[in-house]
XYZ file of C-alpha atoms in Angstrom:
333
model
C 137.073 32.256 63.166
C 137.663 28.228 64.104
C 137.244 27.088 67.684
C 141.179 26.576 68.131
C 141.269 30.531 67.821
C 138.789 31.253 70.046
C 140.446 28.693 72.650
C 143.597 31.261 72.824
C 141.492 34.043 72.907
C 142.217 36.227 76.206
C 139.176 38.157 77.249
C 139.663 41.416 78.491
C 139.212 42.291 82.472
C 135.820 43.193 83.376
C 135.409 47.037 83.959
C 135.933 48.127 87.407
C 133.591 50.804 89.419
C 135.786 53.127 91.546
C 134.846 53.332 94.613
C 134.031 56.818 96.233
C 136.257 59.572 97.328
C 136.625 59.052 101.094
C 137.507 61.654 103.659
C 141.403 60.242 103.801
C 141.518 60.570 99.674
C 140.525 64.704 100.269
C 142.578 65.198 102.928
C 145.380 63.814 101.242
C 144.929 65.914 98.830
C 144.522 69.240 100.858
C 147.761 68.214 102.843
C 149.449 68.142 99.116
C 147.517 71.398 97.845
C 148.221 73.530 101.206
C 151.856 71.863 101.647
C 153.978 75.548 101.242
C 151.470 77.237 103.436
C 151.243 74.472 106.335
C 155.330 74.362 105.952
C 156.085 77.939 106.076
C 153.076 79.335 109.069
C 155.180 76.204 111.341
C 157.978 77.353 110.455
C 156.730 80.707 111.339
C 155.204 79.744 114.470
C 158.691 77.224 115.532
C 160.996 80.109 114.844
C 159.171 82.562 116.780
C 158.444 80.259 119.785
C 161.961 79.348 120.233
C 163.039 82.936 119.258
C 161.504 84.675 122.608
C 162.186 80.776 124.486
C 165.830 81.333 123.763
C 165.801 85.295 124.986
C 163.721 84.141 128.157
C 160.422 85.761 127.144
C 161.879 88.946 125.434
C 161.542 90.128 121.861
C 164.447 92.251 120.779
C 165.780 92.819 117.622
C 168.937 95.412 117.905
C 167.919 98.347 120.129
C 164.323 97.524 119.472
C 162.406 95.666 121.803
C 159.183 94.057 121.623
C 156.396 93.300 124.233
C 156.454 89.442 122.634
C 152.438 89.512 123.428
C 151.690 91.572 120.783
C 152.239 88.791 117.892
C 149.641 86.554 119.156
C 146.771 88.856 117.998
C 149.718 89.588 114.855
C 149.818 86.508 114.083
C 146.419 85.596 114.090
C 146.103 88.414 111.494
C 148.513 86.733 109.153
C 146.941 83.771 109.496
C 143.627 85.763 108.401
C 145.311 87.265 105.094
C 147.177 84.844 104.230
C 146.104 81.839 105.081
C 142.527 82.165 105.360
C 141.414 84.541 102.663
C 143.357 82.763 99.734
C 142.229 79.125 100.303
C 138.549 79.436 98.574
C 139.621 82.271 95.998
C 142.345 80.711 94.381
C 140.348 77.868 94.135
C 137.626 79.482 92.469
C 139.847 81.727 90.303
C 142.047 78.515 89.212
C 138.612 76.546 88.654
C 140.199 73.625 90.509
C 137.632 73.609 92.776
C 135.442 72.108 89.427
C 137.393 69.128 89.247
C 137.315 68.290 92.792
C 133.176 68.301 92.688
C 133.442 66.085 89.341
C 134.910 63.806 91.076
C 131.633 62.760 93.555
C 132.302 65.050 95.870
C 130.177 67.426 97.404
C 130.937 70.635 98.030
C 130.485 70.929 101.449
C 132.484 68.208 101.858
C 135.637 69.730 100.074
C 135.169 72.826 102.365
C 135.131 70.502 105.620
C 138.387 68.876 104.892
C 139.791 72.020 104.029
C 138.886 73.658 107.711
C 139.702 70.583 109.360
C 143.295 70.376 108.654
C 144.043 73.889 108.016
C 141.965 74.819 111.097
C 143.321 72.254 113.536
C 146.513 73.343 112.407
C 145.004 76.603 113.536
C 144.370 75.786 116.809
C 147.319 73.806 117.574
C 149.749 76.500 116.965
C 147.962 79.027 118.379
C 147.416 77.021 121.999
C 151.011 75.991 121.752
C 152.410 79.613 120.970
C 150.146 81.145 123.770
C 151.650 78.365 126.326
C 155.098 79.456 125.363
C 154.553 83.082 126.031
C 152.410 82.327 129.509
C 155.590 80.115 130.841
C 158.234 82.465 129.583
C 156.457 86.187 129.857
C 154.702 85.252 133.401
C 157.358 86.156 135.535
C 158.098 89.616 133.534
C 154.192 90.428 133.809
C 154.242 90.192 137.698
C 155.684 93.033 138.589
C 153.124 95.171 135.850
C 150.362 95.591 138.869
C 149.039 99.130 137.617
C 145.759 99.003 136.574
C 146.012 100.518 133.305
C 149.136 99.095 132.175
C 149.359 96.563 128.811
C 150.271 93.579 130.973
C 148.059 94.040 133.682
C 145.021 91.484 134.111
C 142.037 93.816 132.540
C 145.208 95.396 129.824
C 145.467 95.338 126.011
C 148.046 91.864 126.242
C 147.066 91.002 130.005
C 143.341 90.561 128.896
C 144.226 88.268 126.323
C 146.808 86.406 127.679
C 144.419 83.001 127.746
C 145.044 80.316 125.915
C 140.893 79.758 124.637
C 140.666 83.874 123.290
C 143.826 83.338 121.715
C 142.369 79.996 119.949
C 139.064 82.450 119.007
C 141.297 85.378 117.786
C 143.111 83.265 115.123
C 139.995 80.800 114.339
C 138.025 83.851 113.863
C 140.930 85.220 111.140
C 140.962 82.307 109.332
C 137.272 81.324 108.971
C 136.568 85.126 107.972
C 139.434 84.941 104.970
C 137.533 81.606 104.502
C 133.999 83.541 104.207
C 135.260 86.490 102.409
C 136.548 83.907 99.774
C 133.933 81.910 99.271
C 132.001 85.282 98.594
C 134.557 87.152 96.312
C 136.364 84.186 94.369
C 139.167 87.013 94.178
C 142.106 86.597 95.629
C 142.552 90.558 95.792
C 140.232 91.220 97.266
C 139.837 88.577 99.816
C 143.153 89.429 100.869
C 142.113 93.231 101.445
C 138.544 93.216 102.559
C 140.031 90.382 105.724
C 143.168 92.592 106.156
C 139.969 95.423 106.710
C 137.599 93.140 108.509
C 139.802 91.239 110.597
C 141.382 94.901 111.685
C 137.855 96.521 112.356
C 136.601 93.965 114.522
C 139.853 93.891 116.627
C 139.588 97.345 117.003
C 135.927 97.574 117.777
C 135.758 94.357 120.620
C 139.025 95.984 122.105
C 138.151 100.215 122.487
C 134.185 99.728 122.613
C 132.543 96.341 123.008
C 135.230 95.497 125.914
C 135.145 98.796 127.752
C 131.043 98.389 127.954
C 131.168 95.276 129.321
C 133.557 95.940 131.719
C 131.205 98.843 132.960
C 128.065 97.558 132.736
C 128.098 93.739 132.237
C 128.932 93.611 135.848
C 127.682 96.235 138.357
C 130.935 97.231 139.277
C 132.058 97.159 142.924
C 131.992 100.889 144.848
C 134.749 102.167 147.148
C 133.477 105.672 148.533
C 135.459 107.647 151.534
C 133.596 110.367 153.245
C 134.724 113.622 152.343
C 134.754 115.465 155.655
C 138.047 112.913 156.047
C 140.119 115.023 153.536
C 142.692 117.332 154.506
C 143.667 118.143 151.095
C 142.644 116.806 147.660
C 142.882 112.498 148.670
C 145.456 110.904 146.287
C 144.025 107.448 147.280
C 140.837 105.984 149.219
C 141.161 105.092 152.138
C 138.547 102.523 153.026
C 139.382 98.516 152.875
C 137.311 98.512 149.518
C 140.230 99.981 147.658
C 140.789 99.159 144.616
C 143.535 96.525 143.930
C 146.514 98.009 141.695
C 145.221 94.636 139.502
C 142.153 95.780 138.908
C 139.595 97.405 136.593
C 139.040 100.863 137.182
C 135.312 101.527 135.801
C 135.274 105.809 137.345
C 138.879 106.902 138.705
C 136.993 109.484 140.663
C 133.470 110.383 141.231
C 131.584 112.525 143.931
C 128.421 111.837 145.666
C 125.397 113.827 147.266
C 123.643 112.574 150.330
C 121.279 110.801 148.210
C 124.103 109.420 145.866
C 123.538 111.070 142.836
C 126.987 110.860 140.955
C 128.611 114.216 140.267
C 130.476 115.762 136.973
C 134.009 116.447 138.192
C 134.846 119.536 140.608
C 138.101 120.981 138.965
C 136.957 124.669 140.982
C 137.548 122.986 143.780
C 140.951 121.738 143.261
C 142.771 125.206 144.008
C 141.645 127.024 147.908
C 144.520 128.817 148.925
C 142.971 129.454 152.412
C 143.588 126.030 154.424
C 144.040 122.397 154.061
C 140.201 121.809 154.548
C 139.449 124.464 151.763
C 139.000 121.909 149.498
C 136.636 119.600 151.391
C 134.393 123.008 152.281
C 134.342 123.619 148.631
C 132.397 120.205 148.346
C 130.675 119.911 150.973
C 129.107 123.606 149.819
C 128.055 121.931 146.323
C 126.385 119.263 148.557
C 128.902 116.334 147.820
C 129.415 114.135 151.479
C 131.314 111.639 149.533
C 133.939 110.565 146.920
C 134.848 107.197 145.547
C 135.696 105.040 142.422
C 134.210 101.991 140.403
C 135.556 99.174 140.094
C 136.093 95.849 138.757
C 137.888 93.177 141.174
C 140.682 91.264 138.991
C 138.580 88.030 140.499
C 135.974 89.086 138.027
C 138.165 88.788 134.910
C 137.282 85.511 133.636
C 133.693 86.067 133.442
C 134.798 88.961 130.634
C 137.519 86.284 128.794
C 134.477 83.637 129.106
C 131.882 86.933 127.461
C 134.342 87.612 124.760
C 135.517 84.489 124.017
C 131.451 83.713 123.481
C 131.160 86.924 121.215
C 133.769 85.374 119.011
C 132.069 81.928 118.618
C 129.162 83.367 117.348
C 131.188 85.466 114.843
C 133.029 82.200 113.821
C 130.211 80.043 113.627
C 128.528 83.075 110.977
C 131.414 83.062 108.759
C 131.338 79.323 108.987
C 127.611 79.394 107.896
C 128.044 82.372 105.309
C 130.875 79.826 103.524
C 129.437 76.566 103.413
C 126.271 78.893 102.167
C 128.513 79.854 99.254
C 129.651 77.140 98.401
C 126.912 74.884 97.810
C 125.335 78.085 96.245
C 128.427 77.972 93.792
C 127.787 73.947 93.743
C 124.309 73.434 92.341
C 124.948 76.552 90.018
């Protein structure tokens, strides 16, 4: 080759090394992958929030009337089943995780990015929805004073009407689904197990753990009144320490001896026809000197709510640990 030809030769550009994949790259990819899920859940929350806001806190469909607060744990369940469960299971079934991990991205970074985008969205939407419900439904709930009513402070819905708890329910559902999907790696299996698991944990906490905490976490207050003051069967306590309608009754009615021992129900004394003092004399014959009830004052409500919040935070941490362990184990094989 002549010198002139050599001088006219155009050298190709030197190869450039692609920089490492940044968190921003993963963030953009996650948003793109989950754009339909993000859009659907945001629209669902906005539609529901607008519905109850437009109706002044009421949720009605024809003749059917719903308590709007029921939708906070309900939407947490939807997030668990239709958002958390398929998140990793779909990646595993379609093998798209292999493409991500081959681009200088560790499994842990890949998982953390997904949890950041979707988990952050769950937190924001849960908080916003609960705040809307508190504002719009708060006035309606004020008249619901009976201690056993759903919207009373210790009731099923009233107890959960606290923003940190509502967020914990939704986040727990989400990470539970993620953990199940990370372990099972099958979409259908993840959906079924997450649905059963989320419903099971919620029922266990509501029906078993929460009543046990209300009866044992803090020693209940006692409302005691003397049997000798009775004229006919008592209908309510007559002392200054009488439970209020917003307090939680642990034991609605109990009978005590002079030593303070609690006796079982005394059904045989309820129908004494002799005179108005027959009921009191029957109790005295059995060694009962006073009656009363035990209860948790409404002023202690926040302590029980914080305790339940801690329980869910532990469950969230456990699910996150399982998901991260499973992804790392999968990435290393």
